Amino acid sequence: MRLAPTLLLLIALPAWAQEPAPARQQQLIRMLRQDCGSCHGMKLTGGLGPALTREALAERPLESMAATIFYGRPGTPMPGWRGLMTEDEAAWMARLLRAGAPEEPPAKVKP
Amino acid sequence: MSTRRQLLQQGSATLLPTLLPALLPALVGCKTAPPTPQFAPRGSGDLGLVILRASGEVAVIDSSQRRVLGIIKGLGDLSHAAAVYARDGARAFVFGRDGGLTRVNLLTQRIEARVMQAGNSIGGAISQDGRLVVAQNYQPGGIKVFDAETLALRADIPALGANGQRSRVVGLADLPGQRFIYSLFDADAICIADLSDPDRPQVQRFDGIGRQPYDALVSPNGRHYIAGLFGEDGLALIDLWAERPEVRRILGGYGRGEQPLPVYKMPHLRGWALAGGTAWLPAIGRHEVLVADAQSWQEVARIPVAGQPVFVMARPDGRQVWVNFALPDYHKVQVIDVPSRRVIHSFEPGRAVLHLEFTPRGEAVWISCRDDNKVQVVDTASFKTLASLDLPAPSGIFMSARAARLGL
C-alpha cells in the first residue's frame, strides 16, 4: 500500500524518473537563468551563445542537447558543465529547455 | 428624513479631518517651499549605479553615506548590462542585453530617454567630448552611434567577417579624438572608427589579430589597446601612439602543454589593472593572474589564485589588485599586494560575486553578491565590511567617477 503513490509516479512519468530533488531543481533553474544567461541572455534569447528558447530548440534532439550541456562544444566558448552537474541533471535540463525554461521566482529581499 | 443639507454637513464633517493633513503641506509649501531631498542641490561625484539584473532596474547609490538613494525601474533585460557616464557625472547611459539604450538621471532618479537599438547588445562607450554614445551589438553585429542628447541614430557601422556575415562586436572603448576601437569576435579583427564627422565614419581595420577576441581594454592614457583571445593563449596589443599602429601578440602560449579548464564565465578585461609599471590580466582557463611589464609587454610573473579570474582590478592608487572568480569559485575574492606580488587577503563576501567597483579614491570597494541579494562595501585597508546593502540580484556597479576617465 505504502509503495503505491511512488509506483504510480514512476509509471506516469517515465521520462522524468531521474529528475533532481526539488531544491536541486531550483538551483539548476537559477544556474540556467543566471549563469547560462551570461552568454545566452537571462531571457535565453541568445548572446555570445545561441538562443535557448523553446522555439529555437524545437528541432534539436534531446540527446544532443544533453551532450552539449554536459561535454560542451569544442572550438566554441561553450564549456562542458560536467564539473558542476551530473549526466542525469544535464538530461533533465535539456528536457526543461525543450519544454520552455521556467522563470525564476523573484528574489526575496528585505524592504 | 435626512435632508440634503444634513448630508452635506455630515459629509464635510467627515471629509475635513481627512482633507486637512493632505492640504496642509501644500499650503505651507507655498511659503517655505522645502525641496524634496532628491531634488536638493547636490553634486554627483559620490553617486553610482548598481544594475539589478533580474528585475530590469538600477539602484542609485551614495558611496559617501553607503546607502541606496532610490531605484529606477523599466530598463528591460539587464543581464550583462553596462553603463557609461555623461560628462556631468549625473546622467548615465545603460546598455541592456535586449538592445535597450536608456539614459537615466541619478539626481532625479528618472529615465530621460530610451531607445531599442538592436536585438542583442552587450555594452557601449561615450565619446571624449560626450556628444556621441556608441553601442556594440551582437545582433545585428556592428556598432551604432547615437546623439547623446536626443538618442537619435547618427551612424550604423556593420562589423563584417571575411564571409560577408556580420560579426559580434566585443571590447568597444572610446579613444581620444572622437574615435572608438572594438574587436570582432567572429572575424579575428580589430577596428577603429573615427567619428569626427558622424555622417562620414572612417573605419581602419586590423585583420588576423588572433582567434576569437572576447573582450578588450584601453589603457588609462589611451595609448594601448589589448584584446583577450578566447581561441588561443595570449592577447593582441596595439600601440596607438605608434606612427603606423600594428597589432602584435603578447603573452602567447602562456599555458603551453596544459589542458585549459572549462571556462564557465568569460573574464572581463575592462577592469584594467595597470599597477606599478605592470599590467595584471586574467589567464583564460587557468587559476592564474598574469603579470606583464607595461613597457616591453613580456611576462614577468604568474600568480596562482583561488579560481579562474573574471575581474582583475587595480585599486585606484595601484597598490593592490583585487580578483574575483568564475563559478564554481565565485563566492571568493582575493587581494594581491602589487610590490610583493603576493595574495595578502582571501575572503568570501557572499555567493556569486559578479563585480567589484572601487570608490573614486579607493578607500572602499563595492562588491555585488548576486545570489545573496547583497552589495558588500569593504574597507580596502582593514578589509572590514563597512556596509551591507540589500538589493535583488545585483551585478555591475558603476560609479560616476567613470565620467572623467577614458576607456570606461
JSON list of C-alpha atoms in Angstrom, two decimals, chain B residues 219-391:
[
{"chain": "B", "resi": 219, "resn": "SER", "atom": "CA", "xyz": [44.95, 51.92, -21.04]},
{"chain": "B", "resi": 220, "resn": "PRO", "atom": "CA", "xyz": [44.05, 54.97, -18.96]},
{"chain": "B", "resi": 221, "resn": "ASN", "atom": "CA", "xyz": [46.13, 57.26, -21.22]},
{"chain": "B", "resi": 222, "resn": "GLY", "atom": "CA", "xyz": [44.51, 55.89, -24.37]},
{"chain": "B", "resi": 223, "resn": "ARG", "atom": "CA", "xyz": [47.81, 54.57, -25.74]},
{"chain": "B", "resi": 224, "resn": "HIS", "atom": "CA", "xyz": [47.43, 50.78, -25.63]},
{"chain": "B", "resi": 225, "resn": "TYR", "atom": "CA", "xyz": [44.51, 48.61, -26.64]},
{"chain": "B", "resi": 226, "resn": "ILE", "atom": "CA", "xyz": [44.63, 44.97, -25.56]},
{"chain": "B", "resi": 227, "resn": "ALA", "atom": "CA", "xyz": [42.18, 42.32, -26.71]},
{"chain": "B", "resi": 228, "resn": "GLY", "atom": "CA", "xyz": [41.99, 39.00, -24.85]},
{"chain": "B", "resi": 229, "resn": "LEU", "atom": "CA", "xyz": [41.79, 35.93, -27.10]},
{"chain": "B", "resi": 230, "resn": "PHE", "atom": "CA", "xyz": [39.50, 33.07, -26.30]},
{"chain": "B", "resi": 231, "resn": "GLY", "atom": "CA", "xyz": [40.64, 30.86, -29.17]},
{"chain": "B", "resi": 232, "resn": "GLU", "atom": "CA", "xyz": [44.28, 30.76, -28.13]},
{"chain": "B", "resi": 233, "resn": "ASP", "atom": "CA", "xyz": [46.58, 31.58, -25.20]},
{"chain": "B", "resi": 234, "resn": "GLY", "atom": "CA", "xyz": [47.69, 35.17, -25.49]},
{"chain": "B", "resi": 235, "resn": "LEU", "atom": "CA", "xyz": [46.45, 38.69, -26.16]},
{"chain": "B", "resi": 236, "resn": "ALA", "atom": "CA", "xyz": [46.54, 41.15, -29.05]},
{"chain": "B", "resi": 237, "resn": "LEU", "atom": "CA", "xyz": [48.13, 44.56, -28.39]},
{"chain": "B", "resi": 238, "resn": "ILE", "atom": "CA", "xyz": [48.12, 47.78, -30.41]},
{"chain": "B", "resi": 239, "resn": "ASP", "atom": "CA", "xyz": [50.30, 50.79, -29.55]},
{"chain": "B", "resi": 240, "resn": "LEU", "atom": "CA", "xyz": [48.05, 53.58, -30.76]},
{"chain": "B", "resi": 241, "resn": "TRP", "atom": "CA", "xyz": [50.77, 56.18, -30.42]},
{"chain": "B", "resi": 242, "resn": "ALA", "atom": "CA", "xyz": [52.96, 54.42, -32.97]},
{"chain": "B", "resi": 243, "resn": "GLU", "atom": "CA", "xyz": [53.40, 56.19, -36.28]},
{"chain": "B", "resi": 244, "resn": "ARG", "atom": "CA", "xyz": [51.83, 53.22, -38.03]},
{"chain": "B", "resi": 245, "resn": "PRO", "atom": "CA", "xyz": [49.93, 51.25, -35.40]},
{"chain": "B", "resi": 246, "resn": "GLU", "atom": "CA", "xyz": [50.02, 47.49, -35.83]},
{"chain": "B", "resi": 247, "resn": "VAL", "atom": "CA", "xyz": [48.83, 44.50, -33.86]},
{"chain": "B", "resi": 248, "resn": "ARG", "atom": "CA", "xyz": [51.27, 42.26, -32.07]},
{"chain": "B", "resi": 249, "resn": "ARG", "atom": "CA", "xyz": [50.71, 39.18, -29.93]},
{"chain": "B", "resi": 250, "resn": "ILE", "atom": "CA", "xyz": [51.71, 39.27, -26.26]},
{"chain": "B", "resi": 251, "resn": "LEU", "atom": "CA", "xyz": [51.83, 36.56, -23.58]},
{"chain": "B", "resi": 252, "resn": "GLY", "atom": "CA", "xyz": [51.43, 33.98, -26.35]},
{"chain": "B", "resi": 253, "resn": "GLY", "atom": "CA", "xyz": [51.31, 30.35, -25.30]},
{"chain": "B", "resi": 254, "resn": "TYR", "atom": "CA", "xyz": [51.26, 31.03, -21.56]},
{"chain": "B", "resi": 255, "resn": "GLY", "atom": "CA", "xyz": [49.57, 27.70, -20.94]},
{"chain": "B", "resi": 256, "resn": "ARG", "atom": "CA", "xyz": [51.54, 25.65, -23.46]},
{"chain": "B", "resi": 257, "resn": "GLY", "atom": "CA", "xyz": [51.20, 21.93, -22.91]},
{"chain": "B", "resi": 258, "resn": "GLU", "atom": "CA", "xyz": [48.42, 22.30, -20.36]},
{"chain": "B", "resi": 259, "resn": "GLN", "atom": "CA", "xyz": [44.80, 21.42, -20.89]},
{"chain": "B", "resi": 260, "resn": "PRO", "atom": "CA", "xyz": [42.74, 24.58, -20.23]},
{"chain": "B", "resi": 261, "resn": "LEU", "atom": "CA", "xyz": [39.94, 24.27, -17.67]},
{"chain": "B", "resi": 262, "resn": "PRO", "atom": "CA", "xyz": [36.35, 24.71, -18.81]},
{"chain": "B", "resi": 263, "resn": "VAL", "atom": "CA", "xyz": [35.56, 28.44, -18.77]},
{"chain": "B", "resi": 264, "resn": "TYR", "atom": "CA", "xyz": [32.19, 28.84, -17.03]},
{"chain": "B", "resi": 265, "resn": "LYS", "atom": "CA", "xyz": [32.39, 32.60, -17.21]},
{"chain": "B", "resi": 266, "resn": "MET", "atom": "CA", "xyz": [34.41, 34.77, -19.58]},
{"chain": "B", "resi": 267, "resn": "PRO", "atom": "CA", "xyz": [36.95, 37.04, -17.93]},
{"chain": "B", "resi": 268, "resn": "HIS", "atom": "CA", "xyz": [36.40, 40.77, -18.26]},
{"chain": "B", "resi": 269, "resn": "LEU", "atom": "CA", "xyz": [39.33, 42.94, -19.19]},
{"chain": "B", "resi": 270, "resn": "ARG", "atom": "CA", "xyz": [37.62, 46.27, -18.63]},
{"chain": "B", "resi": 271, "resn": "GLY", "atom": "CA", "xyz": [38.73, 46.29, -15.03]},
{"chain": "B", "resi": 272, "resn": "TRP", "atom": "CA", "xyz": [42.15, 47.17, -16.49]},
{"chain": "B", "resi": 273, "resn": "ALA", "atom": "CA", "xyz": [44.70, 46.69, -13.79]},
{"chain": "B", "resi": 274, "resn": "LEU", "atom": "CA", "xyz": [47.77, 48.74, -14.57]},
{"chain": "B", "resi": 275, "resn": "ALA", "atom": "CA", "xyz": [49.84, 49.00, -11.42]},
{"chain": "B", "resi": 276, "resn": "GLY", "atom": "CA", "xyz": [53.49, 49.51, -10.60]},
{"chain": "B", "resi": 277, "resn": "GLY", "atom": "CA", "xyz": [54.55, 49.63, -14.25]},
{"chain": "B", "resi": 278, "resn": "THR", "atom": "CA", "xyz": [52.97, 46.24, -14.84]},
{"chain": "B", "resi": 279, "resn": "ALA", "atom": "CA", "xyz": [49.72, 45.03, -16.39]},
{"chain": "B", "resi": 280, "resn": "TRP", "atom": "CA", "xyz": [47.66, 42.44, -14.50]},
{"chain": "B", "resi": 281, "resn": "LEU", "atom": "CA", "xyz": [45.44, 40.20, -16.58]},
{"chain": "B", "resi": 282, "resn": "PRO", "atom": "CA", "xyz": [43.24, 37.15, -16.10]},
{"chain": "B", "resi": 283, "resn": "ALA", "atom": "CA", "xyz": [44.50, 33.92, -17.68]},
{"chain": "B", "resi": 284, "resn": "ILE", "atom": "CA", "xyz": [41.80, 32.13, -19.67]},
{"chain": "B", "resi": 285, "resn": "GLY", "atom": "CA", "xyz": [41.05, 28.60, -18.43]},
{"chain": "B", "resi": 286, "resn": "ARG", "atom": "CA", "xyz": [43.66, 28.73, -15.65]},
{"chain": "B", "resi": 287, "resn": "HIS", "atom": "CA", "xyz": [43.83, 29.62, -11.97]},
{"chain": "B", "resi": 288, "resn": "GLU", "atom": "CA", "xyz": [46.34, 32.37, -12.63]},
{"chain": "B", "resi": 289, "resn": "VAL", "atom": "CA", "xyz": [46.75, 36.12, -12.86]},
{"chain": "B", "resi": 290, "resn": "LEU", "atom": "CA", "xyz": [49.33, 37.06, -15.50]},
{"chain": "B", "resi": 291, "resn": "VAL", "atom": "CA", "xyz": [51.67, 39.99, -14.93]},
{"chain": "B", "resi": 292, "resn": "ALA", "atom": "CA", "xyz": [53.33, 41.70, -17.89]},
{"chain": "B", "resi": 293, "resn": "ASP", "atom": "CA", "xyz": [55.84, 44.53, -18.00]},
{"chain": "B", "resi": 294, "resn": "ALA", "atom": "CA", "xyz": [53.93, 47.53, -19.34]},
{"chain": "B", "resi": 295, "resn": "GLN", "atom": "CA", "xyz": [56.91, 48.72, -21.41]},
{"chain": "B", "resi": 296, "resn": "SER", "atom": "CA", "xyz": [58.17, 45.53, -23.05]},
{"chain": "B", "resi": 297, "resn": "TRP", "atom": "CA", "xyz": [54.92, 43.53, -22.62]},
{"chain": "B", "resi": 298, "resn": "GLN", "atom": "CA", "xyz": [56.97, 40.48, -21.62]},
{"chain": "B", "resi": 299, "resn": "GLU", "atom": "CA", "xyz": [55.58, 38.16, -18.97]},
{"chain": "B", "resi": 300, "resn": "VAL", "atom": "CA", "xyz": [57.17, 38.91, -15.59]},
{"chain": "B", "resi": 301, "resn": "ALA", "atom": "CA", "xyz": [55.09, 36.72, -13.26]},
{"chain": "B", "resi": 302, "resn": "ARG", "atom": "CA", "xyz": [52.13, 34.42, -12.88]},
{"chain": "B", "resi": 303, "resn": "ILE", "atom": "CA", "xyz": [50.32, 34.49, -9.60]},
{"chain": "B", "resi": 304, "resn": "PRO", "atom": "CA", "xyz": [48.37, 31.40, -8.56]},
{"chain": "B", "resi": 305, "resn": "VAL", "atom": "CA", "xyz": [44.89, 32.35, -7.36]},
{"chain": "B", "resi": 306, "resn": "ALA", "atom": "CA", "xyz": [41.80, 30.61, -5.94]},
{"chain": "B", "resi": 307, "resn": "GLY", "atom": "CA", "xyz": [39.97, 30.07, -9.23]},
{"chain": "B", "resi": 308, "resn": "GLN", "atom": "CA", "xyz": [39.64, 31.34, -12.79]},
{"chain": "B", "resi": 309, "resn": "PRO", "atom": "CA", "xyz": [39.82, 35.14, -12.57]},
{"chain": "B", "resi": 310, "resn": "VAL", "atom": "CA", "xyz": [36.98, 37.18, -14.04]},
{"chain": "B", "resi": 311, "resn": "PHE", "atom": "CA", "xyz": [37.84, 40.73, -12.94]},
{"chain": "B", "resi": 312, "resn": "VAL", "atom": "CA", "xyz": [41.44, 41.65, -12.09]},
{"chain": "B", "resi": 313, "resn": "MET", "atom": "CA", "xyz": [41.14, 45.23, -10.87]},
{"chain": "B", "resi": 314, "resn": "ALA", "atom": "CA", "xyz": [43.73, 47.62, -9.51]},
{"chain": "B", "resi": 315, "resn": "ARG", "atom": "CA", "xyz": [42.79, 49.86, -6.62]},
{"chain": "B", "resi": 316, "resn": "PRO", "atom": "CA", "xyz": [42.93, 53.42, -7.98]},
{"chain": "B", "resi": 317, "resn": "ASP", "atom": "CA", "xyz": [46.36, 54.03, -6.37]},
{"chain": "B", "resi": 318, "resn": "GLY", "atom": "CA", "xyz": [47.70, 50.80, -7.91]},
{"chain": "B", "resi": 319, "resn": "ARG", "atom": "CA", "xyz": [48.91, 49.33, -4.63]},
{"chain": "B", "resi": 320, "resn": "GLN", "atom": "CA", "xyz": [46.51, 46.38, -4.62]},
{"chain": "B", "resi": 321, "resn": "VAL", "atom": "CA", "xyz": [44.88, 44.21, -7.25]},
{"chain": "B", "resi": 322, "resn": "TRP", "atom": "CA", "xyz": [41.50, 42.66, -6.38]},
{"chain": "B", "resi": 323, "resn": "VAL", "atom": "CA", "xyz": [40.35, 39.49, -8.11]},
{"chain": "B", "resi": 324, "resn": "ASN", "atom": "CA", "xyz": [37.03, 37.64, -8.31]},
{"chain": "B", "resi": 325, "resn": "PHE", "atom": "CA", "xyz": [36.39, 34.32, -9.99]},
{"chain": "B", "resi": 326, "resn": "ALA", "atom": "CA", "xyz": [34.22, 32.29, -12.32]},
{"chain": "B", "resi": 327, "resn": "LEU", "atom": "CA", "xyz": [31.96, 29.60, -10.89]},
{"chain": "B", "resi": 328, "resn": "PRO", "atom": "CA", "xyz": [32.38, 27.31, -9.02]},
{"chain": "B", "resi": 329, "resn": "ASP", "atom": "CA", "xyz": [34.70, 29.69, -7.08]},
{"chain": "B", "resi": 330, "resn": "TYR", "atom": "CA", "xyz": [32.57, 32.80, -7.38]},
{"chain": "B", "resi": 331, "resn": "HIS", "atom": "CA", "xyz": [31.99, 33.24, -3.68]},
{"chain": "B", "resi": 332, "resn": "LYS", "atom": "CA", "xyz": [35.67, 34.13, -3.21]},
{"chain": "B", "resi": 333, "resn": "VAL", "atom": "CA", "xyz": [37.64, 37.35, -3.54]},
{"chain": "B", "resi": 334, "resn": "GLN", "atom": "CA", "xyz": [41.41, 37.69, -3.27]},
{"chain": "B", "resi": 335, "resn": "VAL", "atom": "CA", "xyz": [43.63, 40.73, -2.83]},
{"chain": "B", "resi": 336, "resn": "ILE", "atom": "CA", "xyz": [47.15, 40.80, -4.28]},
{"chain": "B", "resi": 337, "resn": "ASP", "atom": "CA", "xyz": [49.80, 43.19, -2.94]},
{"chain": "B", "resi": 338, "resn": "VAL", "atom": "CA", "xyz": [51.43, 44.72, -6.02]},
{"chain": "B", "resi": 339, "resn": "PRO", "atom": "CA", "xyz": [55.02, 45.31, -4.78]},
{"chain": "B", "resi": 340, "resn": "SER", "atom": "CA", "xyz": [55.41, 41.77, -3.36]},
{"chain": "B", "resi": 341, "resn": "ARG", "atom": "CA", "xyz": [53.06, 40.12, -5.92]},
{"chain": "B", "resi": 342, "resn": "ARG", "atom": "CA", "xyz": [51.58, 38.03, -3.11]},
{"chain": "B", "resi": 343, "resn": "VAL", "atom": "CA", "xyz": [47.99, 37.25, -2.21]},
{"chain": "B", "resi": 344, "resn": "ILE", "atom": "CA", "xyz": [47.60, 39.10, 1.10]},
{"chain": "B", "resi": 345, "resn": "HIS", "atom": "CA", "xyz": [43.90, 38.56, 1.77]},
{"chain": "B", "resi": 346, "resn": "SER", "atom": "CA", "xyz": [41.26, 35.99, 0.81]},
{"chain": "B", "resi": 347, "resn": "PHE", "atom": "CA", "xyz": [37.65, 36.15, 1.88]},
{"chain": "B", "resi": 348, "resn": "GLU", "atom": "CA", "xyz": [34.11, 35.18, 0.96]},
{"chain": "B", "resi": 349, "resn": "PRO", "atom": "CA", "xyz": [31.84, 38.22, 0.87]},
{"chain": "B", "resi": 350, "resn": "GLY", "atom": "CA", "xyz": [28.79, 36.33, -0.43]},
{"chain": "B", "resi": 351, "resn": "ARG", "atom": "CA", "xyz": [27.52, 33.93, -3.08]},
{"chain": "B", "resi": 352, "resn": "ALA", "atom": "CA", "xyz": [28.08, 34.69, -6.76]},
{"chain": "B", "resi": 353, "resn": "VAL", "atom": "CA", "xyz": [30.36, 37.72, -6.66]},
{"chain": "B", "resi": 354, "resn": "LEU", "atom": "CA", "xyz": [29.82, 39.34, -10.05]},
{"chain": "B", "resi": 355, "resn": "HIS", "atom": "CA", "xyz": [31.53, 42.70, -9.91]},
{"chain": "B", "resi": 356, "resn": "LEU", "atom": "CA", "xyz": [33.79, 44.96, -7.87]},
{"chain": "B", "resi": 357, "resn": "GLU", "atom": "CA", "xyz": [33.94, 48.76, -8.07]},
{"chain": "B", "resi": 358, "resn": "PHE", "atom": "CA", "xyz": [36.27, 50.99, -6.09]},
{"chain": "B", "resi": 359, "resn": "THR", "atom": "CA", "xyz": [35.21, 54.34, -4.72]},
{"chain": "B", "resi": 360, "resn": "PRO", "atom": "CA", "xyz": [36.95, 57.11, -6.69]},
{"chain": "B", "resi": 361, "resn": "ARG", "atom": "CA", "xyz": [39.99, 57.25, -4.43]},
{"chain": "B", "resi": 362, "resn": "GLY", "atom": "CA", "xyz": [39.92, 53.61, -3.44]},
{"chain": "B", "resi": 363, "resn": "GLU", "atom": "CA", "xyz": [39.36, 53.61, 0.31]},
{"chain": "B", "resi": 364, "resn": "ALA", "atom": "CA", "xyz": [36.48, 51.19, -0.17]},
{"chain": "B", "resi": 365, "resn": "VAL", "atom": "CA", "xyz": [35.32, 48.66, -2.70]},
{"chain": "B", "resi": 366, "resn": "TRP", "atom": "CA", "xyz": [31.70, 47.75, -3.52]},
{"chain": "B", "resi": 367, "resn": "ILE", "atom": "CA", "xyz": [31.11, 44.06, -4.24]},
{"chain": "B", "resi": 368, "resn": "SER", "atom": "CA", "xyz": [27.92, 42.66, -5.74]},
{"chain": "B", "resi": 369, "resn": "CYS", "atom": "CA", "xyz": [26.90, 39.23, -4.39]},
{"chain": "B", "resi": 370, "resn": "ARG", "atom": "CA", "xyz": [24.14, 38.17, -6.76]},
{"chain": "B", "resi": 371, "resn": "ASP", "atom": "CA", "xyz": [22.91, 35.02, -5.05]},
{"chain": "B", "resi": 372, "resn": "ASP", "atom": "CA", "xyz": [22.83, 36.63, -1.59]},
{"chain": "B", "resi": 373, "resn": "ASN", "atom": "CA", "xyz": [20.99, 39.68, -2.95]},
{"chain": "B", "resi": 374, "resn": "LYS", "atom": "CA", "xyz": [23.54, 41.94, -1.32]},
{"chain": "B", "resi": 375, "resn": "VAL", "atom": "CA", "xyz": [26.15, 44.54, -2.11]},
{"chain": "B", "resi": 376, "resn": "GLN", "atom": "CA", "xyz": [29.01, 44.48, 0.40]},
{"chain": "B", "resi": 377, "resn": "VAL", "atom": "CA", "xyz": [31.11, 47.57, 1.00]},
{"chain": "B", "resi": 378, "resn": "VAL", "atom": "CA", "xyz": [34.60, 46.64, 2.18]},
{"chain": "B", "resi": 379, "resn": "ASP", "atom": "CA", "xyz": [37.40, 48.84, 3.56]},
{"chain": "B", "resi": 380, "resn": "THR", "atom": "CA", "xyz": [40.47, 48.26, 1.34]},
{"chain": "B", "resi": 381, "resn": "ALA", "atom": "CA", "xyz": [42.96, 48.91, 4.17]},
{"chain": "B", "resi": 382, "resn": "SER", "atom": "CA", "xyz": [41.46, 46.87, 7.02]},
{"chain": "B", "resi": 383, "resn": "PHE", "atom": "CA", "xyz": [39.27, 44.54, 4.88]},
{"chain": "B", "resi": 384, "resn": "LYS", "atom": "CA", "xyz": [36.41, 45.17, 7.33]},
{"chain": "B", "resi": 385, "resn": "THR", "atom": "CA", "xyz": [32.86, 45.18, 5.96]},
{"chain": "B", "resi": 386, "resn": "LEU", "atom": "CA", "xyz": [31.65, 48.76, 6.24]},
{"chain": "B", "resi": 387, "resn": "ALA", "atom": "CA", "xyz": [28.09, 48.24, 4.99]},
{"chain": "B", "resi": 388, "resn": "SER", "atom": "CA", "xyz": [25.84, 45.58, 3.56]},
{"chain": "B", "resi": 389, "resn": "LEU", "atom": "CA", "xyz": [23.01, 46.71, 1.28]},
{"chain": "B", "resi": 390, "resn": "ASP", "atom": "CA", "xyz": [20.01, 44.56, 0.37]},
{"chain": "B", "resi": 391, "resn": "LEU", "atom": "CA", "xyz": [19.41, 44.67, -3.37]}
]
